[in-house]
Amino acid sequence: MRPLRRTAVNWFLALYLCAVWTAALARFDEFPFTWVSMYAVYRPTELLRLRVADAAEIGRGLRATARDGSTRWVTRHDLNVTKKHFRRLYWQRMFPDDPASRWPYRLLRSVNRTLGYAPDDMQFVVRLEADIDQVSLRKTDLAIVERESRHVTHEWTATYLQWWRDEGP
Amino acid sequence: MKAPELPARIWNGFFYHGFSAGSLGLLRIYFGYLLLPFHALQFGALLALDPFGPAFYFTDRIWYFNALGIHSHLPQLTPIAFAVLLVATLAMALGRWTRASIFVVILCIFYLKGVRDSFAGDIHHRYLMPTHMLIILLMSRCGDVRSRDSRARPRVQPLAEWEASWPIKAMQLYIASFYFWGAVAKLRASGLAWFYGGGKIQEILVERAVRWGGTDLRAQIANPISLALAQSAWLMDILGALTLVMEAGFPLILLVRRTRWRLMFLLGVTFFHLANYLLIGVKFVLIPIVFLAFFDLVPVHRWLTTRFRSKRRS
C-alpha cells in the first residue's frame, strides 16, 4: 500500500470520526462501534434486589430432563464452556429479566445441539431447571429485608419446535 | 482570517503537528508488546477448554458470526487463533510485515472476541480502544520507522511530521471520546441519579460482593471491602462525582500540553480501572496500555535505554 496523501488522510479521518460519533449518538452498540453503555442503566429504588447464587450449586450444573424421562446434570464440561460463561448462563440467562425473551429456547437449543440431540431423539432435553436466591437489601444499611428462593423450569414447547425447524440443520 | 479557514487551521493544527517518526514507531513497539499480556488476560480462559470436546452451539451470536453463519464454537480453532494472534502481535511490535501483521491481529481479535461473546450473549467492550488504535495504525506508516521492514527497505521516504502525528492524534481523540461517551450514556440512560445518592456505584458494589453468597449470605460474601464501601453514603457521592468529572472531562486532556499534568490525570484513571477490577471484577485493568498514545515516547525510550545501559555497565 502506497503512503496516503494528505487529502486521503483528511477523508479517512472525516469518515472515521463521522462513523464512530454517529454510532455513539445513535446508541449503536455492535463491535467495533459503541455508545459505551456499560453499566449506564440505573433505576433508583429503595431496595436493592439482587440474585445470590451458590457456587457449589452452579458447579453441579443445570438439571436436565430428557424426553424419555431420565434426568442428569449438565455441567460446563458437558457443554465445553468456561466457568465464567457457565455461571452467566446459569445466573443470568436461566433467570431472564424479560419474561418474553427467547432465552429459555436459546438455552434448550444450545444444550441439545451441543450434545448432538434432535427433537425426535429420546435423549433430547425437554426441560432445564435451576435454583437461585433473590434477596432485597435496604440501601441505607444493606440489611436483608426479604429473601426468597427461586426455582425456574424451562420446558420445550411446540413453538420452540417450530423455531428449531425454521432455523434448519 | 476568513471563516472557512479557521476550522481548517484547527483541524490541521490538531492532527498534523506534535509528533515525530520516532514517536509513531515507538508507539507501535510499546503498544504491541503490551498487547501481549492484554490478549492473555482477555482470551486466556478460552484455552482451558477441551480442544477435542463438544462444539458448543452459541446461545446468542455476535452480529458478524450471524452474518457469516458461524453457529458453534470450534474448540480446535481457538488455541490456533490465539497462537496466531500472539505471533502477529509480536511481528507488529517488531515491525516485520507490519501492515499484514496488524491486519491479522485485528482479524484474530474479531474471531476470538466473537467466540467469547457468543457463548452467553455478552457484549464486552474491552477491545474497543485497542482495536481502533490498531485500525489507525493499519492506515498509518508506522511500519516504516524503527522496524525490521524499514531496515529491509532503506530507501523508504522518511516520515514527515504530519504523517507521524495524525495517527497518534486520532488515537487520542478516539480514547478521549470513548470516556466522554461513557458519561453521556449514563446521563442519557439514567440522568444524574446514576452519580449521587448511592446510585449505580453502590448497586454494583453490593451486587458483586454478594453474587456468590450462597445459602449463608454473610459467610460467603465475595468481597467484604466492596460491601463496606457501599454502606458509606458520602463516599458513594464522592465516587459518583469523580466518575462524572473524569469521564465528562476526559476530552480536556487533548488541550493539556504539559506532560506532568497528563501523567497525573491518566494515573488517576489507571487507579480508577484498578479499583474497578479489585472491587467489582471489571476486567478493564490493563486498558491503560492505550494511554501510551498521549505521550511522546522518544524521551521515555531514551531514558529507559540509558538506565538499562548504565545498569548493565555497573
Short mmCIF file of C-alpha atoms in Angstrom, two decimals:
data_model
loop_
_atom_site.label_atom_id
_atom_site.label_comp_id
_atom_site.label_asym_id
_atom_site.label_seq_id
_atom_site.Cartn_x
_atom_site.Cartn_y
_atom_site.Cartn_z
CA MET A 1 0.00 0.00 0.00
CA ARG A 2 1.41 3.36 -1.00
CA PRO A 3 1.66 6.05 1.66
CA LEU A 4 -1.57 8.01 1.91
CA ARG A 5 -1.56 11.58 0.70
CA ARG A 6 -2.79 14.28 2.99
CA THR A 7 -6.10 14.63 1.15
CA ALA A 8 -6.75 10.92 1.55
CA VAL A 9 -5.90 11.13 5.24
CA ASN A 10 -8.32 14.03 5.63
CA TRP A 11 -11.07 11.97 4.03
CA PHE A 12 -10.23 8.93 6.13
CA LEU A 13 -10.27 10.94 9.36
CA ALA A 14 -13.50 12.72 8.46
CA LEU A 15 -15.31 9.50 7.57
CA TYR A 16 -13.88 7.62 10.54
CA LEU A 17 -14.88 10.31 13.05
CA CYS A 18 -18.33 10.59 11.47
CA ALA A 19 -18.80 6.84 11.76
CA VAL A 20 -17.76 6.48 15.39
CA TRP A 21 -19.63 9.58 16.56
CA THR A 22 -22.78 8.67 14.64
CA ALA A 23 -22.72 5.25 16.28
CA ALA A 24 -22.33 6.81 19.71
CA LEU A 25 -25.14 9.32 19.19
CA ALA A 26 -27.43 6.67 17.65
CA ARG A 27 -26.86 4.28 20.61
CA PHE A 28 -25.39 1.69 18.29
CA ASP A 29 -23.55 -0.99 20.23
CA GLU A 30 -22.12 -3.59 17.86
CA PHE A 31 -18.39 -4.21 17.81
CA PRO A 32 -16.35 -2.26 16.79
CA PHE A 33 -18.84 0.58 17.34
CA THR A 34 -20.32 1.56 20.67
CA TRP A 35 -22.05 4.23 22.68
CA VAL A 36 -20.27 2.98 25.83
CA SER A 37 -23.47 1.90 27.51
CA MET A 38 -21.86 -0.45 30.01
CA TYR A 39 -23.43 -0.09 33.45
CA ALA A 40 -25.31 3.01 32.21
CA VAL A 41 -28.81 1.95 33.20
CA TYR A 42 -29.83 2.74 36.77
CA ARG A 43 -33.30 2.96 38.22
CA PRO A 44 -33.39 4.42 41.76
CA THR A 45 -35.20 2.17 44.20
CA GLU A 46 -35.48 1.97 47.96
CA LEU A 47 -34.42 -1.65 47.97
CA LEU A 48 -31.61 -3.36 46.11
CA ARG A 49 -32.98 -6.57 44.56
CA LEU A 50 -30.16 -8.93 43.78
CA ARG A 51 -29.65 -12.52 42.81
CA VAL A 52 -27.44 -14.61 45.02
CA ALA A 53 -26.10 -17.83 43.63
CA ASP A 54 -24.50 -20.80 45.26
CA ALA A 55 -21.19 -21.51 43.52
CA ALA A 56 -21.39 -25.17 44.51
CA GLU A 57 -24.89 -25.49 43.04
CA ILE A 58 -23.75 -23.91 39.81
CA GLY A 59 -20.80 -26.25 39.72
CA ARG A 60 -23.25 -29.14 39.92
CA GLY A 61 -24.85 -27.87 36.73
CA LEU A 62 -28.29 -27.48 35.20
CA ARG A 63 -30.81 -30.18 35.96
CA ALA A 64 -31.88 -31.61 32.59
CA THR A 65 -34.80 -33.94 31.89
CA ALA A 66 -34.79 -35.91 28.64
CA ARG A 67 -37.75 -36.94 26.52
CA ASP A 68 -37.56 -40.48 27.92
CA GLY A 69 -37.93 -39.09 31.47
CA SER A 70 -34.34 -39.61 32.55
CA THR A 71 -32.59 -36.78 34.39
CA ARG A 72 -28.99 -35.68 34.54
CA TRP A 73 -26.86 -32.71 35.50
CA VAL A 74 -25.49 -30.78 32.54
CA THR A 75 -22.19 -29.23 33.59
CA ARG A 76 -19.84 -26.81 31.92
CA HIS A 77 -17.64 -29.74 30.95
CA ASP A 78 -20.55 -31.37 29.12
CA LEU A 79 -21.00 -28.17 27.12
CA ASN A 80 -17.28 -27.34 26.91
CA VAL A 81 -17.68 -23.74 28.09
CA THR A 82 -15.59 -21.75 30.53
CA LYS A 83 -16.56 -21.43 34.19
CA LYS A 84 -17.45 -17.75 33.74
CA HIS A 85 -19.66 -18.44 30.76
CA PHE A 86 -21.47 -21.25 32.52
CA ARG A 87 -22.02 -19.03 35.53
CA ARG A 88 -23.55 -16.37 33.31
CA LEU A 89 -25.75 -18.92 31.59
CA TYR A 90 -26.91 -20.16 34.96
CA TRP A 91 -27.08 -16.97 36.98
CA GLN A 92 -28.44 -14.61 34.33
CA ARG A 93 -29.76 -16.41 31.27
CA MET A 94 -31.73 -19.09 33.14
CA PHE A 95 -33.47 -16.26 35.00
CA PRO A 96 -34.14 -13.65 32.30
CA ASP A 97 -35.47 -10.29 33.44
CA ASP A 98 -37.82 -10.13 30.47
CA PRO A 99 -40.35 -13.00 30.59
CA ALA A 100 -40.93 -12.64 26.84
CA SER A 101 -37.27 -13.16 25.96
CA ARG A 102 -36.10 -16.12 23.93
CA TRP A 103 -33.52 -17.17 26.46
CA PRO A 104 -35.32 -20.35 27.55
CA TYR A 105 -35.42 -21.50 23.93
CA ARG A 106 -31.81 -20.49 23.33
CA LEU A 107 -30.63 -22.46 26.35
CA LEU A 108 -32.56 -25.59 25.40
CA ARG A 109 -31.37 -25.27 21.82
CA SER A 110 -27.73 -24.80 22.79
CA VAL A 111 -27.74 -27.72 25.21
CA ASN A 112 -29.37 -30.06 22.69
CA ARG A 113 -27.38 -29.01 19.65
CA THR A 114 -24.13 -29.15 21.61
CA LEU A 115 -24.90 -32.63 22.90
CA GLY A 116 -26.00 -33.66 19.42
CA TYR A 117 -29.67 -34.38 20.09
CA ALA A 118 -32.50 -33.82 17.61
CA PRO A 119 -36.10 -33.16 18.78
CA ASP A 120 -37.14 -36.74 17.94
CA ASP A 121 -34.36 -38.35 20.00
CA MET A 122 -35.31 -39.91 23.30
CA GLN A 123 -32.27 -38.22 24.87
CA PHE A 124 -33.45 -34.80 23.70
CA VAL A 125 -33.53 -32.43 26.69
CA VAL A 126 -37.08 -31.17 27.15
CA ARG A 127 -36.66 -29.45 30.50
CA LEU A 128 -33.94 -27.42 32.19
CA GLU A 129 -34.10 -26.40 35.84
CA ALA A 130 -32.07 -24.21 38.15
CA ASP A 131 -32.29 -22.61 41.59
CA ILE A 132 -31.23 -19.23 42.84
CA ASP A 133 -31.93 -16.93 45.77
CA GLN A 134 -33.36 -13.45 45.37
CA VAL A 135 -32.57 -11.01 48.18
CA SER A 136 -33.81 -7.50 48.80
CA LEU A 137 -31.47 -5.26 50.76
CA ARG A 138 -32.25 -1.88 52.30
CA LYS A 139 -29.91 0.67 50.75
CA THR A 140 -29.32 2.65 53.93
CA ASP A 141 -27.76 -0.16 55.92
CA LEU A 142 -27.73 -3.09 53.44
CA ALA A 143 -29.84 -5.18 55.81
CA ILE A 144 -31.71 -8.02 54.18
CA VAL A 145 -35.45 -7.30 54.30
CA GLU A 146 -36.58 -10.16 52.14
CA ARG A 147 -35.15 -13.37 50.82
CA GLU A 148 -36.84 -15.84 48.55
CA SER A 149 -35.68 -18.93 46.76
CA ARG A 150 -36.49 -19.06 43.09
CA HIS A 151 -36.75 -22.24 41.12
CA VAL A 152 -37.03 -21.95 37.37
CA THR A 153 -38.16 -24.57 34.88
CA HIS A 154 -37.87 -24.11 31.13
CA GLU A 155 -39.89 -26.63 29.13
CA TRP A 156 -39.69 -27.48 25.45
CA THR A 157 -42.82 -26.33 23.62
CA ALA A 158 -44.41 -26.64 20.20
CA THR A 159 -43.37 -23.07 19.49
CA TYR A 160 -39.76 -23.93 20.22
CA LEU A 161 -40.03 -26.90 17.86
CA GLN A 162 -41.24 -24.60 15.11
CA TRP A 163 -38.36 -22.19 15.74
CA TRP A 164 -35.92 -25.10 15.66
CA ARG A 165 -37.29 -26.24 12.29
CA ASP A 166 -37.23 -22.68 10.91
CA GLU A 167 -33.52 -22.43 11.74
CA GLY A 168 -32.71 -25.55 9.75
CA PRO A 169 -29.93 -28.05 10.48
CA MET B 1 -8.82 35.20 8.79
CA LYS B 2 -11.78 34.08 6.72
CA ALA B 3 -14.42 31.94 8.43
CA PRO B 4 -13.77 28.73 6.39
CA GLU B 5 -10.03 28.95 7.18
CA LEU B 6 -10.46 28.67 10.95
CA PRO B 7 -11.81 25.09 11.02
CA ALA B 8 -9.06 24.04 8.61
CA ARG B 9 -6.42 25.63 10.84
CA ILE B 10 -7.81 23.93 13.92
CA TRP B 11 -8.03 20.59 12.08
CA ASN B 12 -4.51 20.81 10.66
CA GLY B 13 -3.09 22.20 13.88
CA PHE B 14 -4.50 19.34 15.90
CA PHE B 15 -3.94 16.35 13.62
CA TYR B 16 -0.75 17.19 11.75
CA HIS B 17 1.64 18.51 14.39
CA GLY B 18 3.27 17.39 17.57
CA PHE B 19 4.94 14.05 16.92
CA SER B 20 7.93 12.66 15.10
CA ALA B 21 8.51 9.49 13.12
CA GLY B 22 10.28 8.04 16.16
CA SER B 23 7.19 8.71 18.28
CA LEU B 24 5.00 6.69 15.95
CA GLY B 25 7.46 3.83 15.64
CA LEU B 26 7.94 3.58 19.38
CA LEU B 27 4.18 3.68 19.97
CA ARG B 28 3.80 0.72 17.65
CA ILE B 29 6.55 -1.15 19.50
CA TYR B 30 5.46 -0.46 23.08
CA PHE B 31 1.75 -0.88 22.33
CA GLY B 32 2.48 -4.12 20.51
CA TYR B 33 4.43 -5.60 23.39
CA LEU B 34 1.86 -4.52 25.97
CA LEU B 35 -0.91 -6.09 23.89
CA LEU B 36 0.60 -9.50 24.57
CA PRO B 37 -0.43 -9.67 28.26
CA PHE B 38 -3.67 -7.89 27.32
CA HIS B 39 -4.55 -10.71 24.91
CA ALA B 40 -3.64 -13.28 27.54
CA LEU B 41 -5.92 -11.70 30.13
CA GLN B 42 -8.86 -11.38 27.75
CA PHE B 43 -8.71 -14.74 25.97
CA GLY B 44 -6.65 -16.94 28.27
CA ALA B 45 -9.72 -18.62 29.78
CA LEU B 46 -10.70 -19.98 26.35
CA LEU B 47 -7.52 -22.02 26.28
CA ALA B 48 -8.77 -24.10 29.22
CA LEU B 49 -11.48 -25.59 27.03
CA ASP B 50 -11.05 -29.10 25.68
CA PRO B 51 -9.95 -28.77 22.02
CA PHE B 52 -11.36 -32.24 21.38
CA GLY B 53 -14.52 -31.72 23.43
CA PRO B 54 -18.03 -30.77 22.30
CA ALA B 55 -18.51 -27.82 19.98
CA PHE B 56 -20.78 -25.52 21.97
CA TYR B 57 -23.71 -24.15 19.99
CA PHE B 58 -23.67 -20.42 20.72
CA THR B 59 -26.68 -19.12 22.62
CA ASP B 60 -26.55 -15.60 21.15
CA ARG B 61 -24.06 -14.92 18.40
CA ILE B 62 -22.23 -11.68 17.79
CA TRP B 63 -23.53 -9.94 14.67
CA TYR B 64 -20.74 -10.93 12.30
CA PHE B 65 -20.96 -14.60 13.33
CA ASN B 66 -24.64 -14.32 12.40
CA ALA B 67 -23.74 -12.82 9.05
CA LEU B 68 -21.10 -15.45 8.34
CA GLY B 69 -23.28 -18.35 9.54
CA ILE B 70 -20.93 -19.35 12.36
CA HIS B 71 -23.21 -21.24 14.75
CA SER B 72 -20.86 -23.14 17.01
CA HIS B 73 -17.53 -22.89 18.71
CA LEU B 74 -14.73 -24.80 17.01
CA PRO B 75 -12.63 -25.79 20.04
CA GLN B 76 -9.66 -26.84 17.89
CA LEU B 77 -9.52 -23.47 16.18
CA THR B 78 -9.42 -21.29 19.29
CA PRO B 79 -5.90 -22.17 20.51
CA ILE B 80 -4.62 -21.87 16.94
CA ALA B 81 -6.22 -18.44 16.57
CA PHE B 82 -4.75 -17.36 19.89
CA ALA B 83 -1.27 -18.50 18.88
CA VAL B 84 -1.59 -16.67 15.58
CA LEU B 85 -2.76 -13.58 17.45
CA LEU B 86 0.33 -13.60 19.67
CA VAL B 87 2.72 -14.18 16.78
CA ALA B 88 1.11 -11.45 14.68
CA THR B 89 1.19 -9.03 17.62
CA LEU B 90 4.89 -9.74 18.14
CA ALA B 91 5.52 -9.25 14.43
CA MET B 92 3.68 -5.93 14.59
CA ALA B 93 5.81 -4.81 17.53
CA LEU B 94 9.00 -5.80 15.73
CA GLY B 95 7.76 -4.17 12.54
CA ARG B 96 8.01 -7.27 10.38
CA TRP B 97 5.42 -7.40 7.54
CA THR B 98 3.87 -4.69 9.69
CA ARG B 99 0.70 -3.92 7.82
CA ALA B 100 -0.13 -7.58 7.23
CA SER B 101 0.61 -8.36 10.88
CA ILE B 102 -1.72 -5.63 12.11
CA PHE B 103 -4.44 -6.89 9.79
CA VAL B 104 -4.04 -10.43 11.14
CA VAL B 105 -4.14 -9.12 14.72
CA ILE B 106 -7.42 -7.34 14.01
CA LEU B 107 -8.85 -10.43 12.35
CA CYS B 108 -7.89 -12.67 15.28
CA ILE B 109 -9.38 -10.20 17.75
CA PHE B 110 -12.64 -10.21 15.83
CA TYR B 111 -12.73 -14.01 15.84
CA LEU B 112 -11.74 -14.62 19.46
CA LYS B 113 -13.93 -11.84 20.78
CA GLY B 114 -16.76 -13.21 18.71
CA VAL B 115 -16.24 -16.62 20.28
CA ARG B 116 -16.01 -15.24 23.80
CA ASP B 117 -19.07 -13.03 23.46
CA SER B 118 -21.27 -15.57 21.68
CA PHE B 119 -21.20 -18.27 24.36
CA ALA B 120 -23.63 -16.44 26.64
CA GLY B 121 -24.60 -13.39 24.58
CA ASP B 122 -22.30 -10.99 26.41
CA ILE B 123 -21.22 -7.70 24.92
CA HIS B 124 -17.75 -6.89 26.19
CA HIS B 125 -16.16 -3.55 25.41
CA ARG B 126 -12.58 -4.08 26.46
CA TYR B 127 -11.19 -4.43 22.96
CA LEU B 128 -12.78 -1.30 21.52
CA MET B 129 -10.00 1.16 22.22
CA PRO B 130 -7.15 -1.23 21.31
CA THR B 131 -8.95 -2.27 18.11
CA HIS B 132 -9.45 1.32 16.99
CA MET B 133 -5.78 2.01 17.72
CA LEU B 134 -4.91 -0.97 15.53
CA ILE B 135 -7.19 0.22 12.72
CA ILE B 136 -5.49 3.61 12.79
CA LEU B 137 -2.04 2.02 12.87
CA LEU B 138 -3.06 -0.11 9.91
CA MET B 139 -3.75 3.04 7.88
CA SER B 140 -0.52 4.72 9.03
CA ARG B 141 3.11 4.39 8.08
CA CYS B 142 4.07 3.00 11.50
CA GLY B 143 5.90 0.12 9.81
CA ASP B 144 8.29 2.49 8.02
CA VAL B 145 10.16 3.53 11.15
CA ARG B 146 12.01 1.61 13.89
CA SER B 147 11.08 -1.64 12.22
CA ARG B 148 12.53 -4.69 10.51
CA ASP B 149 10.63 -3.62 7.39
CA SER B 150 12.38 -0.24 7.25
CA ARG B 151 15.79 -1.89 7.63
CA ALA B 152 14.93 -4.20 4.75
CA ARG B 153 13.79 -1.24 2.63
CA PRO B 154 16.38 1.51 3.36
CA ARG B 155 15.18 3.77 0.55
CA VAL B 156 11.77 4.34 2.08
CA GLN B 157 10.86 8.04 2.24
CA PRO B 158 11.24 9.40 5.78
CA LEU B 159 8.02 10.25 7.60
CA ALA B 160 7.03 13.87 7.67
CA GLU B 161 5.69 15.37 10.89
CA TRP B 162 2.11 15.25 9.59
CA GLU B 163 2.40 11.55 8.72
CA ALA B 164 3.68 10.72 12.19
CA SER B 165 1.26 12.96 14.06
CA TRP B 166 -2.17 12.20 12.60
CA PRO B 167 -2.32 8.54 13.71
CA ILE B 168 -1.36 9.42 17.27
CA LYS B 169 -3.76 12.35 17.47
CA ALA B 170 -6.57 10.24 16.00
CA MET B 171 -5.99 7.62 18.69
CA GLN B 172 -6.02 10.29 21.39
CA LEU B 173 -9.28 11.65 20.02
CA TYR B 174 -10.93 8.22 19.97
CA ILE B 175 -9.80 7.36 23.51
CA ALA B 176 -10.98 10.73 24.86
CA SER B 177 -14.29 10.31 23.02
CA PHE B 178 -14.75 6.82 24.47
CA TYR B 179 -14.65 8.05 28.04
CA PHE B 180 -16.77 11.07 27.20
CA TRP B 181 -19.42 8.83 25.58
CA GLY B 182 -19.44 6.84 28.84
CA ALA B 183 -20.54 9.93 30.77
CA VAL B 184 -23.09 10.85 28.10
CA ALA B 185 -24.50 7.31 28.08
CA LYS B 186 -25.03 7.34 31.84
CA LEU B 187 -26.75 10.73 31.69
CA ARG B 188 -28.93 9.67 28.76
CA ALA B 189 -29.90 6.33 30.25
CA SER B 190 -30.25 7.30 33.88
CA GLY B 191 -29.76 11.02 34.43
CA LEU B 192 -27.87 12.45 37.38
CA ALA B 193 -29.34 9.78 39.69
CA TRP B 194 -26.57 7.48 38.41
CA PHE B 195 -23.97 9.62 40.12
CA TYR B 196 -25.37 10.55 43.52
CA GLY B 197 -27.42 9.22 46.40
CA GLY B 198 -25.71 5.87 46.26
CA GLY B 199 -26.50 5.49 42.62
CA LYS B 200 -25.28 2.78 40.33
CA ILE B 201 -21.92 2.52 42.09
CA GLN B 202 -23.50 1.32 45.33
CA GLU B 203 -25.69 -1.12 43.43
CA ILE B 204 -22.77 -2.67 41.57
CA LEU B 205 -20.55 -2.87 44.66
CA VAL B 206 -23.23 -4.71 46.61
CA GLU B 207 -24.27 -6.93 43.73
CA ARG B 208 -20.73 -8.07 43.03
CA ALA B 209 -19.98 -8.58 46.72
CA VAL B 210 -22.95 -10.87 47.36
CA ARG B 211 -23.38 -12.52 43.97
CA TRP B 212 -21.84 -15.81 45.05
CA GLY B 213 -23.11 -15.54 48.59
CA GLY B 214 -24.59 -19.00 48.65
CA THR B 215 -27.08 -20.05 51.23
CA ASP B 216 -25.45 -18.07 54.04
CA LEU B 217 -25.11 -14.55 52.73
CA ARG B 218 -22.90 -13.18 55.47
CA ALA B 219 -20.45 -16.05 55.50
CA GLN B 220 -19.79 -16.13 51.78
CA ILE B 221 -19.51 -12.54 50.74
CA ALA B 222 -17.01 -12.47 47.92
CA ASN B 223 -15.63 -9.03 48.63
CA PRO B 224 -16.25 -7.57 52.13
CA ILE B 225 -14.42 -4.35 51.19
CA SER B 226 -16.93 -3.67 48.40
CA LEU B 227 -19.78 -4.23 50.83
CA ALA B 228 -18.22 -1.95 53.46
CA LEU B 229 -17.63 0.86 50.95
CA ALA B 230 -21.19 0.58 49.67
CA GLN B 231 -22.54 1.44 53.11
CA SER B 232 -20.91 4.87 53.15
CA ALA B 233 -23.32 7.34 51.55
CA TRP B 234 -20.88 10.26 51.39
CA LEU B 235 -18.20 8.04 49.83
CA MET B 236 -20.64 6.88 47.16
CA ASP B 237 -21.45 10.53 46.34
CA ILE B 238 -17.76 11.37 46.03
CA LEU B 239 -17.07 8.36 43.81
CA GLY B 240 -20.06 9.24 41.66
CA ALA B 241 -18.92 12.83 41.27
CA LEU B 242 -15.36 11.76 40.45
CA THR B 243 -16.65 9.33 37.84
CA LEU B 244 -18.68 12.08 36.17
CA VAL B 245 -15.79 14.56 36.26
CA MET B 246 -13.28 12.02 34.97
CA GLU B 247 -15.41 10.75 32.09
CA ALA B 248 -17.02 14.02 31.00
CA GLY B 249 -13.77 15.93 31.45
CA PHE B 250 -11.53 13.44 29.68
CA PRO B 251 -11.52 15.32 26.33
CA LEU B 252 -9.85 18.25 28.10
CA ILE B 253 -6.65 16.22 28.10
CA LEU B 254 -6.40 17.00 24.39
CA LEU B 255 -5.81 20.64 25.33
CA VAL B 256 -3.23 19.90 28.04
CA ARG B 257 0.33 20.16 26.77
CA ARG B 258 2.23 19.66 30.00
CA THR B 259 3.32 16.06 30.29
CA ARG B 260 3.19 16.07 34.08
CA TRP B 261 -0.47 17.06 34.20
CA ARG B 262 -1.36 14.46 31.59
CA LEU B 263 0.51 11.84 33.56
CA MET B 264 -1.24 12.76 36.80
CA PHE B 265 -4.66 12.61 35.20
CA LEU B 266 -4.01 9.31 33.46
CA LEU B 267 -2.55 7.79 36.62
CA GLY B 268 -5.83 8.72 38.27
CA VAL B 269 -7.78 6.98 35.52
CA THR B 270 -5.49 3.97 35.85
CA PHE B 271 -6.27 3.84 39.58
CA PHE B 272 -9.98 4.00 38.69
CA HIS B 273 -9.66 0.92 36.48
CA LEU B 274 -7.57 -0.92 39.07
CA ALA B 275 -10.15 -0.20 41.77
CA ASN B 276 -12.93 -1.40 39.47
CA TYR B 277 -11.08 -4.65 38.95
CA LEU B 278 -10.38 -5.26 42.63
CA LEU B 279 -13.80 -4.20 43.93
CA ILE B 280 -16.22 -5.32 41.23
CA GLY B 281 -14.21 -7.55 38.92
CA VAL B 282 -14.41 -5.36 35.82
CA LYS B 283 -11.58 -6.51 33.55
CA PHE B 284 -10.55 -3.11 32.21
CA VAL B 285 -7.45 -3.30 34.43
CA LEU B 286 -4.97 -3.43 31.53
CA ILE B 287 -6.78 -0.84 29.38
CA PRO B 288 -4.28 1.87 30.48
CA ILE B 289 -1.92 0.50 27.82
CA VAL B 290 -3.85 2.70 25.39
CA PHE B 291 -2.73 5.79 27.34
CA LEU B 292 0.69 5.43 25.68
CA ALA B 293 -0.87 7.40 22.83
CA PHE B 294 -0.93 10.53 24.99
CA PHE B 295 2.84 10.71 25.38
CA ASP B 296 5.82 11.24 23.12
CA LEU B 297 7.69 8.01 23.73
CA VAL B 298 11.02 9.20 22.29
CA PRO B 299 12.28 10.75 25.56
CA VAL B 300 10.75 7.89 27.54
CA HIS B 301 12.56 5.32 25.41
CA ARG B 302 15.78 7.28 25.61
CA TRP B 303 15.57 7.41 29.41
CA LEU B 304 14.80 3.71 29.67
CA THR B 305 17.64 2.65 27.36
CA THR B 306 20.09 4.95 29.16
CA ARG B 307 19.11 3.48 32.53
CA PHE B 308 19.32 -0.05 31.16
CA ARG B 309 22.77 0.52 29.66
CA SER B 310 24.16 2.13 32.81
CA LYS B 311 22.86 -0.80 34.89
CA ARG B 312 24.50 -3.26 32.53
CA ARG B 313 27.81 -1.41 32.78
CA SER B 314 27.68 -1.43 36.56
#
